[in-house]
Amino acid sequence: MGFIIIEVCDYNLLSAEELEEVFSEYPEVAVMPYECLNLCGLCRIRPYALINGERIFAKTREECIEKITAKVRELLEEYQF
């Protein structure tokens, strides 16, 4: 069993609220907004999030959400949720 943590910088092009809405039906997924994730510059250039410490990013918010969703599904399968 595992727990999935999605970390998002407050200054990111991708908002924590947006991700909380996407993953609202997944109790094993926690979206954690932070003022800063110390990846200076990336948050202003591309939407990104850290999933269990792994950086996921894309050119657009929609593409990033798709990649994040794919990674979460992969982890859920790995953790057998």
CSV table of N, CA and C in Angstrom, one decimal:
chain,number,residue,atom,x,y,z
A,1,MET,N,0.8,-1.2,0.0
A,1,MET,CA,0.0,0.0,0.0
A,1,MET,C,0.9,1.2,0.0
A,2,GLY,N,0.3,2.3,-0.6
A,2,GLY,CA,1.1,3.5,-0.6
A,2,GLY,C,0.2,4.7,-0.6
A,3,PHE,N,0.8,5.9,-0.5
A,3,PHE,CA,0.1,7.1,-0.5
A,3,PHE,C,0.7,8.1,-1.5
A,4,ILE,N,-0.1,8.8,-2.3
A,4,ILE,CA,0.4,9.6,-3.3
A,4,ILE,C,0.3,11.1,-2.9
A,5,ILE,N,1.4,11.8,-3.0
A,5,ILE,CA,1.4,13.2,-2.6
A,5,ILE,C,1.8,14.0,-3.9
A,6,ILE,N,0.9,14.9,-4.3
A,6,ILE,CA,1.1,15.9,-5.4
A,6,ILE,C,1.4,17.2,-4.8
A,7,GLU,N,2.6,17.7,-5.0
A,7,GLU,CA,3.0,19.0,-4.5
A,7,GLU,C,3.0,20.1,-5.6
A,8,VAL,N,2.5,21.2,-5.3
A,8,VAL,CA,2.3,22.3,-6.3
A,8,VAL,C,2.7,23.6,-5.7
A,9,CYS,N,3.5,24.4,-6.4
A,9,CYS,CA,4.0,25.7,-6.0
A,9,CYS,C,2.8,26.7,-6.2
A,10,ASP,N,2.6,27.6,-5.3
A,10,ASP,CA,1.6,28.6,-5.4
A,10,ASP,C,1.8,29.5,-6.6
A,11,TYR,N,3.0,29.7,-7.1
A,11,TYR,CA,3.3,30.6,-8.2
A,11,TYR,C,3.2,29.8,-9.6
A,12,ASN,N,2.9,28.6,-9.5
A,12,ASN,CA,2.9,27.7,-10.7
A,12,ASN,C,1.7,28.1,-11.7
A,13,LEU,N,1.9,27.7,-12.9
A,13,LEU,CA,0.8,27.9,-13.9
A,13,LEU,C,-0.3,26.9,-13.7
A,14,LEU,N,0.0,25.9,-12.9
A,14,LEU,CA,-1.0,24.9,-12.5
A,14,LEU,C,-1.4,25.1,-11.1
A,15,SER,N,-2.7,25.2,-10.8
A,15,SER,CA,-3.1,25.5,-9.5
A,15,SER,C,-3.5,24.2,-8.7
A,16,ALA,N,-3.3,24.3,-7.4
A,16,ALA,CA,-3.6,23.2,-6.5
A,16,ALA,C,-5.1,22.9,-6.5
A,17,GLU,N,-5.9,24.0,-6.6
A,17,GLU,CA,-7.4,23.8,-6.6
A,17,GLU,C,-7.8,23.0,-7.8
A,18,GLU,N,-7.2,23.3,-8.9
A,18,GLU,CA,-7.5,22.5,-10.2
A,18,GLU,C,-7.2,21.0,-10.0
A,19,LEU,N,-6.0,20.7,-9.4
A,19,LEU,CA,-5.7,19.3,-9.2
A,19,LEU,C,-6.5,18.7,-8.1
A,20,GLU,N,-6.9,19.4,-7.1
A,20,GLU,CA,-7.8,18.9,-6.0
A,20,GLU,C,-9.1,18.5,-6.6
A,21,GLU,N,-9.6,19.3,-7.6
A,21,GLU,CA,-10.9,18.9,-8.3
A,21,GLU,C,-10.7,17.6,-9.1
A,22,VAL,N,-9.6,17.5,-9.8
A,22,VAL,CA,-9.4,16.3,-10.6
A,22,VAL,C,-9.3,15.1,-9.8
A,23,PHE,N,-8.6,15.2,-8.6
A,23,PHE,CA,-8.4,14.0,-7.8
A,23,PHE,C,-9.3,13.9,-6.6
A,24,SER,N,-10.4,14.6,-6.6
A,24,SER,CA,-11.3,14.6,-5.5
A,24,SER,C,-11.9,13.3,-5.1
A,25,GLU,N,-12.0,12.4,-6.0
A,25,GLU,CA,-12.5,11.0,-5.8
A,25,GLU,C,-11.5,10.0,-5.4
A,26,TYR,N,-10.3,10.4,-5.2
A,26,TYR,CA,-9.2,9.5,-4.8
A,26,TYR,C,-8.7,9.9,-3.4
A,27,PRO,N,-9.2,9.2,-2.4
A,27,PRO,CA,-8.7,9.4,-1.0
A,27,PRO,C,-7.3,9.2,-0.8
A,28,GLU,N,-6.6,8.4,-1.6
A,28,GLU,CA,-5.2,8.0,-1.5
A,28,GLU,C,-4.3,9.1,-2.1
A,29,VAL,N,-4.9,10.1,-2.7
A,29,VAL,CA,-4.1,11.2,-3.3
A,29,VAL,C,-4.3,12.5,-2.5
A,30,ALA,N,-3.2,13.1,-2.1
A,30,ALA,CA,-3.2,14.4,-1.4
A,30,ALA,C,-2.6,15.4,-2.3
A,31,VAL,N,-3.2,16.6,-2.5
A,31,VAL,CA,-2.6,17.7,-3.2
A,31,VAL,C,-2.2,18.7,-2.2
A,32,MET,N,-0.9,19.0,-2.2
A,32,MET,CA,-0.3,19.9,-1.2
A,32,MET,C,0.2,21.2,-1.8
A,33,PRO,N,-0.4,22.3,-1.6
A,33,PRO,CA,0.1,23.6,-2.2
A,33,PRO,C,1.2,24.1,-1.2
A,34,TYR,N,2.3,24.6,-1.9
A,34,TYR,CA,3.4,25.2,-1.1
A,34,TYR,C,3.6,26.6,-1.7
A,35,GLU,N,4.1,27.5,-0.9
A,35,GLU,CA,4.5,28.8,-1.4
A,35,GLU,C,5.6,28.7,-2.4
A,36,CYS,N,6.5,27.8,-2.1
A,36,CYS,CA,7.7,27.6,-3.1
A,36,CYS,C,8.2,26.2,-2.9
A,37,LEU,N,8.6,25.6,-4.1
A,37,LEU,CA,9.2,24.3,-4.1
A,37,LEU,C,10.6,24.3,-4.4
A,38,ASN,N,11.2,25.5,-4.5
A,38,ASN,CA,12.6,25.7,-4.7
A,38,ASN,C,13.1,25.2,-6.1
A,39,LEU,N,12.2,25.3,-7.0
A,39,LEU,CA,12.6,25.0,-8.4
A,39,LEU,C,12.5,26.3,-9.2
A,40,CYS,N,13.2,27.3,-8.7
A,40,CYS,CA,13.1,28.6,-9.2
A,40,CYS,C,13.1,28.7,-10.8
A,41,GLY,N,12.1,29.4,-11.2
A,41,GLY,CA,12.0,29.7,-12.7
A,41,GLY,C,11.1,28.7,-13.4
A,42,LEU,N,11.1,27.4,-13.0
A,42,LEU,CA,10.3,26.4,-13.7
A,42,LEU,C,8.8,26.7,-13.5
A,43,CYS,N,8.4,27.2,-12.4
A,43,CYS,CA,7.0,27.5,-12.1
A,43,CYS,C,6.5,28.6,-13.0
A,44,ARG,N,7.3,29.5,-13.4
A,44,ARG,CA,6.9,30.6,-14.3
A,44,ARG,C,6.9,30.2,-15.8
A,45,ILE,N,7.7,29.2,-16.1
A,45,ILE,CA,7.9,28.8,-17.5
A,45,ILE,C,6.9,27.7,-17.9
A,46,ARG,N,6.7,26.7,-17.1
A,46,ARG,CA,5.8,25.5,-17.5
A,46,ARG,C,5.0,25.1,-16.2
A,47,PRO,N,3.8,24.6,-16.5
A,47,PRO,CA,3.1,24.0,-15.4
A,47,PRO,C,3.8,22.7,-15.0
A,48,TYR,N,3.9,22.5,-13.7
A,48,TYR,CA,4.5,21.3,-13.2
A,48,TYR,C,4.0,20.9,-11.8
A,49,ALA,N,4.3,19.7,-11.4
A,49,ALA,CA,4.0,19.3,-10.0
A,49,ALA,C,5.0,18.2,-9.6
A,50,LEU,N,5.2,18.0,-8.4
A,50,LEU,CA,6.0,16.9,-7.9
A,50,LEU,C,5.0,15.8,-7.4
A,51,ILE,N,5.2,14.6,-7.9
A,51,ILE,CA,4.4,13.5,-7.4
A,51,ILE,C,5.3,12.5,-6.7
A,52,ASN,N,5.2,12.4,-5.4
A,52,ASN,CA,6.0,11.6,-4.6
A,52,ASN,C,7.5,12.0,-4.9
A,53,GLY,N,7.8,13.3,-5.1
A,53,GLY,CA,9.1,13.7,-5.3
A,53,GLY,C,9.6,13.8,-6.7
A,54,GLU,N,8.8,13.1,-7.7
A,54,GLU,CA,9.2,13.1,-9.1
A,54,GLU,C,8.6,14.3,-9.8
A,55,ARG,N,9.4,15.0,-10.5
A,55,ARG,CA,8.9,16.2,-11.3
A,55,ARG,C,8.2,15.8,-12.5
A,56,ILE,N,6.9,16.3,-12.7
A,56,ILE,CA,6.1,16.1,-13.9
A,56,ILE,C,5.8,17.4,-14.5
A,57,PHE,N,6.1,17.7,-15.7
A,57,PHE,CA,5.9,19.0,-16.3
A,57,PHE,C,5.5,18.8,-17.8
A,58,ALA,N,4.9,19.9,-18.4
A,58,ALA,CA,4.5,19.9,-19.8
A,58,ALA,C,4.4,21.3,-20.3
A,59,LYS,N,4.1,21.4,-21.5
A,59,LYS,CA,4.0,22.8,-22.1
A,59,LYS,C,2.7,23.5,-21.8
A,60,THR,N,1.6,22.7,-21.6
A,60,THR,CA,0.3,23.3,-21.3
A,60,THR,C,-0.2,22.7,-20.0
A,61,ARG,N,-1.2,23.4,-19.4
A,61,ARG,CA,-1.8,22.9,-18.2
A,61,ARG,C,-2.5,21.6,-18.4
A,62,GLU,N,-3.2,21.6,-19.6
A,62,GLU,CA,-4.0,20.4,-19.9
A,62,GLU,C,-3.1,19.2,-20.1
A,63,GLU,N,-2.0,19.4,-20.8
A,63,GLU,CA,-1.1,18.3,-21.0
A,63,GLU,C,-0.4,17.8,-19.7
A,64,CYS,N,-0.2,18.8,-18.8
A,64,CYS,CA,0.4,18.5,-17.5
A,64,CYS,C,-0.5,17.7,-16.7
A,65,ILE,N,-1.8,18.0,-16.7
A,65,ILE,CA,-2.8,17.3,-15.9
A,65,ILE,C,-2.9,15.9,-16.5
A,66,GLU,N,-2.9,15.7,-17.8
A,66,GLU,CA,-2.9,14.4,-18.4
A,66,GLU,C,-1.7,13.5,-17.9
A,67,LYS,N,-0.5,14.1,-17.9
A,67,LYS,CA,0.7,13.4,-17.4
A,67,LYS,C,0.6,13.1,-15.9
A,68,ILE,N,0.1,14.0,-15.2
A,68,ILE,CA,-0.1,13.8,-13.7
A,68,ILE,C,-1.1,12.6,-13.5
A,69,THR,N,-2.2,12.7,-14.2
A,69,THR,CA,-3.2,11.6,-14.1
A,69,THR,C,-2.7,10.3,-14.4
A,70,ALA,N,-1.9,10.2,-15.5
A,70,ALA,CA,-1.3,9.0,-15.9
A,70,ALA,C,-0.3,8.4,-14.9
A,71,LYS,N,0.5,9.3,-14.3
A,71,LYS,CA,1.4,8.9,-13.2
A,71,LYS,C,0.7,8.4,-12.0
A,72,VAL,N,-0.4,9.1,-11.6
A,72,VAL,CA,-1.2,8.7,-10.5
A,72,VAL,C,-1.8,7.3,-10.7
A,73,ARG,N,-2.3,7.1,-11.9
A,73,ARG,CA,-2.9,5.8,-12.2
A,73,ARG,C,-1.8,4.7,-12.2
A,74,GLU,N,-0.6,5.0,-12.7
A,74,GLU,CA,0.5,4.1,-12.6
A,74,GLU,C,0.9,3.7,-11.2
A,75,LEU,N,0.9,4.7,-10.3
A,75,LEU,CA,1.3,4.5,-8.9
A,75,LEU,C,0.2,3.7,-8.2
A,76,LEU,N,-1.1,4.0,-8.5
A,76,LEU,CA,-2.2,3.3,-7.9
A,76,LEU,C,-2.2,1.8,-8.3
A,77,GLU,N,-1.8,1.5,-9.5
A,77,GLU,CA,-1.7,0.1,-9.9
A,77,GLU,C,-0.5,-0.5,-9.2
A,78,GLU,N,0.6,0.2,-9.1
A,78,GLU,CA,1.8,-0.3,-8.4
A,78,GLU,C,1.5,-0.6,-6.9
A,79,TYR,N,0.7,0.3,-6.3
A,79,TYR,CA,0.4,0.2,-4.9
A,79,TYR,C,-0.9,-0.7,-4.7
A,80,GLN,N,-1.5,-1.1,-5.8
A,80,GLN,CA,-2.7,-2.0,-5.9
A,80,GLN,C,-3.9,-1.4,-5.1
A,81,PHE,N,-4.2,-0.2,-5.4
A,81,PHE,CA,-5.4,0.5,-4.9
A,81,PHE,C,-6.6,0.1,-5.7
